[in-house]
PDB file of C-alpha atoms in Angstrom:
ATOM      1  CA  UNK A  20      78.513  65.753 125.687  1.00 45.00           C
ATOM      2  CA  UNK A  21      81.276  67.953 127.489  1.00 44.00           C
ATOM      3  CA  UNK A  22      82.961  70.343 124.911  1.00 43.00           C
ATOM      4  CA  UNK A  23      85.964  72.585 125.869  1.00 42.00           C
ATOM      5  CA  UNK A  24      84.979  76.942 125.975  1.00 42.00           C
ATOM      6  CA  UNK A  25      86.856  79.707 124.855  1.00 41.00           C
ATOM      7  CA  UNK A  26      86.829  82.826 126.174  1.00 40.00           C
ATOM      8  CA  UNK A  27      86.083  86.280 123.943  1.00 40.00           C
ATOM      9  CA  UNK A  28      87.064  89.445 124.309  1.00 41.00           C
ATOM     10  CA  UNK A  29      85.022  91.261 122.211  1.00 42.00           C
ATOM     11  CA  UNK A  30      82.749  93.037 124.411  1.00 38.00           C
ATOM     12  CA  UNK A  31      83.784  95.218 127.619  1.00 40.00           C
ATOM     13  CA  UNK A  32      83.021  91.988 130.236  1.00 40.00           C
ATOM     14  CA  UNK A  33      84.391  88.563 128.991  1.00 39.00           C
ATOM     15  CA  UNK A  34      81.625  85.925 127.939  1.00 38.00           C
ATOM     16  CA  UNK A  35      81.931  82.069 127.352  1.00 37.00           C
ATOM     17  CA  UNK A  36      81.485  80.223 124.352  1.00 40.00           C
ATOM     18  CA  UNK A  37      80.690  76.240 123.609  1.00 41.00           C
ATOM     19  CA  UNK A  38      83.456  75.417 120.721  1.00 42.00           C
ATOM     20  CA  UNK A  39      82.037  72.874 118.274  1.00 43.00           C
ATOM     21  CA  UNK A  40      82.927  69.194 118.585  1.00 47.00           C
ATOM     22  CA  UNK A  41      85.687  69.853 115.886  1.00 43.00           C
ATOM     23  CA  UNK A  42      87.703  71.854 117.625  1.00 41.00           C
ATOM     24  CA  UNK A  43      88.200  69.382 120.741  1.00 46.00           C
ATOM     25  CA  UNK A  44      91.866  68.369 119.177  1.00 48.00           C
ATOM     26  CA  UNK A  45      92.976  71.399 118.020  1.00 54.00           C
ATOM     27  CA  UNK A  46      94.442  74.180 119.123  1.00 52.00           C
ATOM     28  CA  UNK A  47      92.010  77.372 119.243  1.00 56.00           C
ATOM     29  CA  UNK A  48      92.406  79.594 116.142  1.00 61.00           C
ATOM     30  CA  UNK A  49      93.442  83.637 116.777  1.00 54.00           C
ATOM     31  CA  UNK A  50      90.261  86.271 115.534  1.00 60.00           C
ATOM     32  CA  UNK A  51      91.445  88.337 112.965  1.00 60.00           C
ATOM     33  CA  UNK A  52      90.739  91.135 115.289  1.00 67.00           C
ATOM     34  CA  UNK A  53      93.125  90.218 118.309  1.00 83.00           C
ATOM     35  CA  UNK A  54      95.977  91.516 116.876  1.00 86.00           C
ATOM     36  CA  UNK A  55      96.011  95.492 118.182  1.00 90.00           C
ATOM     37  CA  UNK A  56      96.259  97.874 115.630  1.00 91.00           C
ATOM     38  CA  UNK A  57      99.362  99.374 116.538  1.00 91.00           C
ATOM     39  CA  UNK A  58     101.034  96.297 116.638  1.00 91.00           C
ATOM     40  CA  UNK A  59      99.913  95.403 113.241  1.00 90.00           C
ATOM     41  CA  UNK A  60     101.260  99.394 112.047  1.00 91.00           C
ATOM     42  CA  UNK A  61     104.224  98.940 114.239  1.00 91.00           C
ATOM     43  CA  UNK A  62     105.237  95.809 111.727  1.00 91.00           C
ATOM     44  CA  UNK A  63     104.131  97.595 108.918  1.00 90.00           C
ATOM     45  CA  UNK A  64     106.661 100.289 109.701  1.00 91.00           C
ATOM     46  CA  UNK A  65     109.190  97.856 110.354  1.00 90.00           C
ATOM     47  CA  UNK A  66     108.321  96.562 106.908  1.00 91.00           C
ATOM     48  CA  UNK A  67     109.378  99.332 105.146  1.00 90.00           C
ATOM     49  CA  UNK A  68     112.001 100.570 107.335  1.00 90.00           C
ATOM     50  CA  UNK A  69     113.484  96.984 106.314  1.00 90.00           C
ATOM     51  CA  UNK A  70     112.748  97.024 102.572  1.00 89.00           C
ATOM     52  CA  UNK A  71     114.411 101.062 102.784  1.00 89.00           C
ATOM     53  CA  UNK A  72     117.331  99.942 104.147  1.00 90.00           C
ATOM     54  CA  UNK A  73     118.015  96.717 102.102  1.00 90.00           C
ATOM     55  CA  UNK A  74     117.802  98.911  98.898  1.00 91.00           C
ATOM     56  CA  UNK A  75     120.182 101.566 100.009  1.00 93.00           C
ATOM     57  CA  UNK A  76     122.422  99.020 100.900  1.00 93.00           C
ATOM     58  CA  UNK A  77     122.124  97.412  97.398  1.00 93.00           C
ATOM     59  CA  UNK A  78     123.827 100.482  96.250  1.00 95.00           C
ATOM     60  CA  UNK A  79     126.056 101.178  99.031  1.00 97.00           C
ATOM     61  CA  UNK A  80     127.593  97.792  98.568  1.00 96.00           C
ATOM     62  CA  UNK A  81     127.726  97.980  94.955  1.00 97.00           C
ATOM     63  CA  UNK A  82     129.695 101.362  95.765  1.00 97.00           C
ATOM     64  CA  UNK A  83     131.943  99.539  98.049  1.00 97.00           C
ATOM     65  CA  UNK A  84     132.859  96.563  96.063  1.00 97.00           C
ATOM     66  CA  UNK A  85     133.777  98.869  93.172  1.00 97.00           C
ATOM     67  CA  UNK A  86     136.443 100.484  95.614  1.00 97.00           C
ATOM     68  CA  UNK A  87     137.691  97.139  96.821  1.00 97.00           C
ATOM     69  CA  UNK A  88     137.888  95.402  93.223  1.00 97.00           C
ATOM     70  CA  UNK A  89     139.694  98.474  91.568  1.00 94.00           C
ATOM     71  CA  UNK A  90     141.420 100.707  94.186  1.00 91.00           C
ATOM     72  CA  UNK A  91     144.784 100.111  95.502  1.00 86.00           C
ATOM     73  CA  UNK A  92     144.122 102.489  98.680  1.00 85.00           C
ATOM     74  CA  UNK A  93     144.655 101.910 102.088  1.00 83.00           C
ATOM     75  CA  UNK A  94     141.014 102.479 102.487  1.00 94.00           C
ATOM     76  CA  UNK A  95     140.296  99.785  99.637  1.00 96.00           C
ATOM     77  CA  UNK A  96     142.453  97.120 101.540  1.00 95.00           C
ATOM     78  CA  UNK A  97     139.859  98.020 105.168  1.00 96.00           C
ATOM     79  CA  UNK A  98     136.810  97.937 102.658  1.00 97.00           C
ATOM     80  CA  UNK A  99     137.796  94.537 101.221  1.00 97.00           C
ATOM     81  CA  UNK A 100     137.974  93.246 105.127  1.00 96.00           C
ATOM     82  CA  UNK A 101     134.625  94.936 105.772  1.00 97.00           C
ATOM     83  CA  UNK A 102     133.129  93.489 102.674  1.00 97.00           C
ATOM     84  CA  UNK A 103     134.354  89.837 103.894  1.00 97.00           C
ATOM     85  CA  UNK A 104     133.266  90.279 107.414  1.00 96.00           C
ATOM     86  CA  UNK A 105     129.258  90.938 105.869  1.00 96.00           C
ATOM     87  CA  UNK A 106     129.585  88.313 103.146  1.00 96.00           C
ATOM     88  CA  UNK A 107     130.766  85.416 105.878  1.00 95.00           C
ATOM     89  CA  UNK A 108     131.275  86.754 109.124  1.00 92.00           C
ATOM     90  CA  UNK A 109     132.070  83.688 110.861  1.00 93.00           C
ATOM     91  CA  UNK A 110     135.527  83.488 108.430  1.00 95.00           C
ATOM     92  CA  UNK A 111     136.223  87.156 108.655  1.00 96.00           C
ATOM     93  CA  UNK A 112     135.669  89.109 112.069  1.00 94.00           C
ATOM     94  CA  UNK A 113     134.321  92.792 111.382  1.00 93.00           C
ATOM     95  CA  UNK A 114     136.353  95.437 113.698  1.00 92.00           C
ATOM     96  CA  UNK A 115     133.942  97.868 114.061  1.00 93.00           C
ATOM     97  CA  UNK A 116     137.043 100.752 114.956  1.00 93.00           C
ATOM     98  CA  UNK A 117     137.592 100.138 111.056  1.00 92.00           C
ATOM     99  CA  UNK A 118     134.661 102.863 110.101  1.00 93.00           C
ATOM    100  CA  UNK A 119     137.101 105.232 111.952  1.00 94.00           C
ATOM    101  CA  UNK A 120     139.842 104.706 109.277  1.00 94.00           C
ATOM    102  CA  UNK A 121     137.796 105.472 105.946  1.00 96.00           C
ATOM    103  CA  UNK A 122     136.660 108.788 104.262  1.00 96.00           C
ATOM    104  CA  UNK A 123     133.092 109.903 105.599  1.00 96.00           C
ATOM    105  CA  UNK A 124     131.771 108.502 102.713  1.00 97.00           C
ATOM    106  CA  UNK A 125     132.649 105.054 102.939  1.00 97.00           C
ATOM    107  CA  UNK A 126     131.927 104.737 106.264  1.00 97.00           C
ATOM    108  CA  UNK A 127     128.177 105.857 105.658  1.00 97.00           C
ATOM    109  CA  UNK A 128     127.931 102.927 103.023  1.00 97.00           C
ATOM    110  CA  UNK A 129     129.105 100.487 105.429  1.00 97.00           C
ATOM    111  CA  UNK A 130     126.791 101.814 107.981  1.00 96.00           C
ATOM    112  CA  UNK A 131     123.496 101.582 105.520  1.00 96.00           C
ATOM    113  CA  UNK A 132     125.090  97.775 104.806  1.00 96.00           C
ATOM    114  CA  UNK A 133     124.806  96.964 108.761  1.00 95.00           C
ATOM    115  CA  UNK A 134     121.771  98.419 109.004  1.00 93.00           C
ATOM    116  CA  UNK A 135     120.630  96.094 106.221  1.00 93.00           C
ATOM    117  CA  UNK A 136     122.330  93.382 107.922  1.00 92.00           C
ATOM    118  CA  UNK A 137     120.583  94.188 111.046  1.00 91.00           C
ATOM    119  CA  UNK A 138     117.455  93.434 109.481  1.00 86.00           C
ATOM    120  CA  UNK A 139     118.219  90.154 107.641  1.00 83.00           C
ATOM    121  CA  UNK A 140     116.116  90.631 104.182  1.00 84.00           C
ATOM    122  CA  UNK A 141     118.924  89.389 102.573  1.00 87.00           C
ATOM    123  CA  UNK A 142     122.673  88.194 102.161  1.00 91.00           C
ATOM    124  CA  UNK A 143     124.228  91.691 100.431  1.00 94.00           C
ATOM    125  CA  UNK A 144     126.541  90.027  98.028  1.00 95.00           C
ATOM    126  CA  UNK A 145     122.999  88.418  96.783  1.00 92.00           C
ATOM    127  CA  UNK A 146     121.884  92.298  95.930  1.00 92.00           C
ATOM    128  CA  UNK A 147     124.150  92.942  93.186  1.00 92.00           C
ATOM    129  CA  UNK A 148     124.455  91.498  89.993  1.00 94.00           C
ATOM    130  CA  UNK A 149     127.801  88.373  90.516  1.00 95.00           C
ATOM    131  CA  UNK A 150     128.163  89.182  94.144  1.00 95.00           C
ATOM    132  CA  UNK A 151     129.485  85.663  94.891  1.00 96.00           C
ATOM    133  CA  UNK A 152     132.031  85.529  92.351  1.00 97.00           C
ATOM    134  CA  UNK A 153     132.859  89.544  92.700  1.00 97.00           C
ATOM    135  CA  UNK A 154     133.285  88.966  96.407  1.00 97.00           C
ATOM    136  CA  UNK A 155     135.567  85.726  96.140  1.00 96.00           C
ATOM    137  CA  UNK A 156     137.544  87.730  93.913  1.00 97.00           C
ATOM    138  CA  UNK A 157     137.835  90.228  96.623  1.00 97.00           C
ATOM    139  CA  UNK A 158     138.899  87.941  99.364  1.00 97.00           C
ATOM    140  CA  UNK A 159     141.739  86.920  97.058  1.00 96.00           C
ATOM    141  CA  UNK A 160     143.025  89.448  95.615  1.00 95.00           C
ATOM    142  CA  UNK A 161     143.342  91.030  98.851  1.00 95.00           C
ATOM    143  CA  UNK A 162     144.892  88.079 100.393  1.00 94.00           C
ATOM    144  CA  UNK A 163     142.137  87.636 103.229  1.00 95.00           C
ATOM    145  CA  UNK A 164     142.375  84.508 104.557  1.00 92.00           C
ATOM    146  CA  UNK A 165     139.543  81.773 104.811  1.00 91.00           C
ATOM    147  CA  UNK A 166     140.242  79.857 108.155  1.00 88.00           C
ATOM    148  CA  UNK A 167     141.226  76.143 107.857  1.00 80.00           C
ATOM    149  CA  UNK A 168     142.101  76.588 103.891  1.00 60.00           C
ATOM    150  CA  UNK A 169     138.559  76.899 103.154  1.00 58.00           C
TER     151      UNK A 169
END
């Protein structure tokens, strides 16, 4: 009876390997030990690095949607557009030259909320407590405008 091989790469020189009948129709399964350990502590880092930054953003956004439900600001009215661009961005275009027109302060928040955005753990208006509702609010009392009516 002809069964398919595998090759392992366990010791220095490659050997081969009959697979059992069973695995004739499917696909050959991955040793726990062929992912390198570097890769495997190069997503660990990534890991936290993402769970780090979705917290602090948590709080920066918090900090930010205070200012843009209860400031009346010039800044408040560029943080309510920046808020809009990261809760739909596809309604509201983000203008990155915008970080250049708020207090140091600000734009570090919005900074730790793109760097949570960059690594997609979550929507931000999900990490504080009524974001959707808090961040319609926003939109219209700021008279952003959804495209289409919408």
């Amino acid at each position: 009876m002809n069964t398919p091989t595998q090759m392992t790469t366990d010791a220095p020189t490659a050997t081969t390997k009959t697979a059992p009948a069973s695995a004739q129709t499917s696909l050959p399964k991955v040793a726990s030990n062929a992912v390198p350990p570097a890769l495997l502590e190069q997503l660990r880092q990534f890991s936290v690095r993402a769970d780090d930054a979705t917290h602090r953003a948590g709080q920066a956004y918090a900090r930010l949607l205070l200012l843009a439900e209860d400031s009346d600001c010039g800044q408040a009215r560029r943080i309510a557009g920046f808020l809009a661009a990261t809760y739909n961005g596809r309604c509201f275009a983000l203008d990155p030259f915008e970080l250049r027109a708020v207090d140091v302060e600000i734009s570090d928040d919005m900074l730790c909320c793109l760097d949570a955005l960059r690594w997609a753990r979550a929507d931000l208006h999900t990490l504080i407590p009524d974001g959707d509702t808090r961040m319609r609010a926003v939109i219209k009392r700021w008279g952003l405008r959804w495209p289409n009516g919408a």
